Amino acid sequence: MTQFPELQAYYDRGGDKFGCEGNNGNCLPTIIITVPAYQSAIDRLFDVVLHQDLQFVREYILRDKETLLRLLDLKMVDAVLDGQLYLSVRKNRETQIDYLFFNSAKSEEIVLVYPFKKQLF
């Protein structure tokens, strides 16, 4: 995995008491999407992960990989395509932050978390 600066730690205290804080963790700083093409790609990815099986997720990533790689780490995406990682998503309704999780296929441990806060126009 690429080393990212200022990684935050992911925490989950139940309900909407989850997110990213502190440092030296597995959670990237919050990303605010402002470019419509990127926002659309992330929206579709979240929808695919929420409603489809792993094979469909991989197919979607392959179709939109060029755009997704502008926002997501290549090694993480390749690990999903290889079956080493799987994706899951969760929304914190209190903060309106959407979380994309890269989870280990072997242990289900969270490897990396991407928080996205959508820009409302």
mmCIF file of C-alpha atoms in Angstrom:
data_model
loop_
_atom_site.group_PDB
_atom_site.id
_atom_site.type_symbol
_atom_site.label_atom_id
_atom_site.label_comp_id
_atom_site.label_asym_id
_atom_site.label_seq_id
_atom_site.Cartn_x
_atom_site.Cartn_y
_atom_site.Cartn_z
ATOM 1 C CA MET A 1 0.000 0.000 0.000
ATOM 2 C CA THR A 2 1.177 3.499 -0.726
ATOM 3 C CA GLN A 3 2.048 5.342 2.467
ATOM 4 C CA PHE A 4 -0.373 8.218 2.915
ATOM 5 C CA PRO A 5 0.470 11.212 5.122
ATOM 6 C CA GLU A 6 -1.539 11.882 8.253
ATOM 7 C CA LEU A 7 -3.633 8.710 8.280
ATOM 8 C CA GLN A 8 -6.393 8.819 10.857
ATOM 9 C CA ALA A 9 -7.637 5.873 12.913
ATOM 10 C CA TYR A 10 -11.066 4.417 12.178
ATOM 11 C CA TYR A 11 -13.324 3.943 15.215
ATOM 12 C CA ASP A 12 -16.779 2.407 15.621
ATOM 13 C CA ARG A 13 -18.773 2.945 18.783
ATOM 14 C CA GLY A 14 -22.075 1.794 17.260
ATOM 15 C CA GLY A 15 -24.912 3.630 15.559
ATOM 16 C CA ASP A 16 -23.683 6.862 14.006
ATOM 17 C CA LYS A 17 -20.787 7.018 16.456
ATOM 18 C CA PHE A 18 -18.150 5.966 13.941
ATOM 19 C CA GLY A 19 -15.639 7.697 11.750
ATOM 20 C CA CYS A 20 -12.026 8.770 11.572
ATOM 21 C CA GLU A 21 -9.961 10.686 14.105
ATOM 22 C CA GLY A 22 -6.472 11.071 15.482
ATOM 23 C CA ASN A 23 -3.503 9.786 13.538
ATOM 24 C CA ASN A 24 -1.391 6.707 12.776
ATOM 25 C CA GLY A 25 -4.340 4.647 11.613
ATOM 26 C CA ASN A 26 -5.975 3.186 8.541
ATOM 27 C CA CYS A 27 -8.317 6.027 7.554
ATOM 28 C CA LEU A 28 -7.517 8.743 5.060
ATOM 29 C CA PRO A 29 -8.424 12.387 5.672
ATOM 30 C CA THR A 30 -11.924 13.308 4.469
ATOM 31 C CA ILE A 31 -12.095 13.919 0.738
ATOM 32 C CA ILE A 32 -14.581 16.467 -0.582
ATOM 33 C CA ILE A 33 -15.563 15.638 -4.149
ATOM 34 C CA THR A 34 -16.237 18.684 -6.297
ATOM 35 C CA VAL A 35 -15.637 17.507 -9.869
ATOM 36 C CA PRO A 36 -18.925 16.054 -11.205
ATOM 37 C CA ALA A 37 -17.220 13.229 -13.145
ATOM 38 C CA TYR A 38 -15.404 12.014 -10.032
ATOM 39 C CA GLN A 39 -18.465 12.415 -7.836
ATOM 40 C CA SER A 40 -20.496 10.390 -10.307
ATOM 41 C CA ALA A 41 -17.891 7.595 -10.330
ATOM 42 C CA ILE A 42 -17.822 7.448 -6.517
ATOM 43 C CA ASP A 43 -21.635 7.533 -6.315
ATOM 44 C CA ARG A 44 -21.847 4.607 -8.764
ATOM 45 C CA LEU A 45 -19.158 2.668 -6.898
ATOM 46 C CA PHE A 46 -21.007 3.081 -3.592
ATOM 47 C CA ASP A 47 -24.264 1.978 -5.229
ATOM 48 C CA VAL A 48 -22.627 -1.060 -6.853
ATOM 49 C CA VAL A 49 -20.977 -2.121 -3.578
ATOM 50 C CA LEU A 50 -24.258 -1.710 -1.665
ATOM 51 C CA HIS A 51 -26.433 -3.637 -4.085
ATOM 52 C CA GLN A 52 -24.318 -6.123 -6.032
ATOM 53 C CA ASP A 53 -22.144 -9.179 -5.565
ATOM 54 C CA LEU A 54 -18.340 -9.177 -5.562
ATOM 55 C CA GLN A 55 -18.038 -10.175 -9.225
ATOM 56 C CA PHE A 56 -20.234 -7.272 -10.321
ATOM 57 C CA VAL A 57 -18.128 -4.911 -8.177
ATOM 58 C CA ARG A 58 -14.972 -6.144 -9.921
ATOM 59 C CA GLU A 59 -16.589 -5.711 -13.345
ATOM 60 C CA TYR A 60 -17.623 -2.156 -12.491
ATOM 61 C CA ILE A 61 -14.115 -1.300 -11.269
ATOM 62 C CA LEU A 62 -12.591 -2.625 -14.483
ATOM 63 C CA ARG A 63 -15.009 -0.543 -16.584
ATOM 64 C CA ASP A 64 -14.393 2.705 -14.653
ATOM 65 C CA LYS A 65 -10.852 2.046 -13.401
ATOM 66 C CA GLU A 66 -9.257 5.059 -15.071
ATOM 67 C CA THR A 67 -11.579 7.496 -13.291
ATOM 68 C CA LEU A 68 -11.506 5.633 -9.973
ATOM 69 C CA LEU A 69 -7.714 5.628 -9.912
ATOM 70 C CA ARG A 70 -7.772 9.424 -9.782
ATOM 71 C CA LEU A 71 -9.269 9.006 -6.288
ATOM 72 C CA LEU A 72 -8.282 5.540 -5.063
ATOM 73 C CA ASP A 73 -4.898 3.877 -4.565
ATOM 74 C CA LEU A 74 -3.879 1.568 -7.440
ATOM 75 C CA LYS A 75 -2.582 -1.169 -5.126
ATOM 76 C CA MET A 76 -5.850 -1.224 -3.182
ATOM 77 C CA VAL A 77 -7.927 -1.377 -6.375
ATOM 78 C CA ASP A 78 -5.746 -4.149 -7.798
ATOM 79 C CA ALA A 79 -6.090 -6.099 -4.534
ATOM 80 C CA VAL A 80 -9.883 -5.941 -4.916
ATOM 81 C CA LEU A 81 -9.615 -7.152 -8.510
ATOM 82 C CA ASP A 82 -7.328 -10.018 -7.363
ATOM 83 C CA GLY A 83 -9.765 -11.047 -4.615
ATOM 84 C CA GLN A 84 -7.398 -10.211 -1.748
ATOM 85 C CA LEU A 85 -9.651 -7.381 -0.565
ATOM 86 C CA TYR A 86 -13.350 -6.671 -0.797
ATOM 87 C CA LEU A 87 -15.225 -3.395 -0.560
ATOM 88 C CA SER A 88 -17.961 -2.340 1.817
ATOM 89 C CA VAL A 89 -19.618 1.020 2.415
ATOM 90 C CA ARG A 90 -21.322 2.791 5.271
ATOM 91 C CA LYS A 91 -22.852 6.254 5.720
ATOM 92 C CA ASN A 92 -22.719 8.259 8.917
ATOM 93 C CA ARG A 93 -26.055 10.084 8.863
ATOM 94 C CA GLU A 94 -24.961 12.431 11.637
ATOM 95 C CA THR A 95 -21.899 13.776 9.793
ATOM 96 C CA GLN A 96 -23.107 12.971 6.242
ATOM 97 C CA ILE A 97 -19.767 11.313 5.514
ATOM 98 C CA ASP A 98 -19.725 8.201 3.315
ATOM 99 C CA TYR A 99 -17.064 5.585 4.068
ATOM 100 C CA LEU A 100 -15.544 3.168 1.550
ATOM 101 C CA PHE A 101 -13.811 0.249 3.275
ATOM 102 C CA PHE A 102 -11.118 -1.981 1.816
ATOM 103 C CA ASN A 103 -11.425 -5.181 3.892
ATOM 104 C CA SER A 104 -9.181 -8.236 3.974
ATOM 105 C CA ALA A 105 -10.838 -11.189 2.248
ATOM 106 C CA LYS A 106 -9.120 -13.554 4.697
ATOM 107 C CA SER A 107 -9.731 -11.883 8.040
ATOM 108 C CA GLU A 108 -12.420 -9.280 7.208
ATOM 109 C CA GLU A 109 -10.156 -6.762 8.968
ATOM 110 C CA ILE A 110 -10.389 -3.179 7.728
ATOM 111 C CA VAL A 111 -7.220 -2.417 5.766
ATOM 112 C CA LEU A 112 -7.969 1.110 4.542
ATOM 113 C CA VAL A 113 -10.897 3.531 4.831
ATOM 114 C CA TYR A 114 -11.717 6.324 2.398
ATOM 115 C CA PRO A 115 -14.103 8.935 3.821
ATOM 116 C CA PHE A 116 -16.013 11.011 1.247
ATOM 117 C CA LYS A 117 -18.118 14.035 2.022
ATOM 118 C CA LYS A 118 -20.245 14.963 -0.943
ATOM 119 C CA GLN A 119 -20.291 18.577 -2.015
ATOM 120 C CA LEU A 120 -23.868 19.779 -2.399
ATOM 121 C CA PHE A 121 -24.445 22.286 -5.193
#
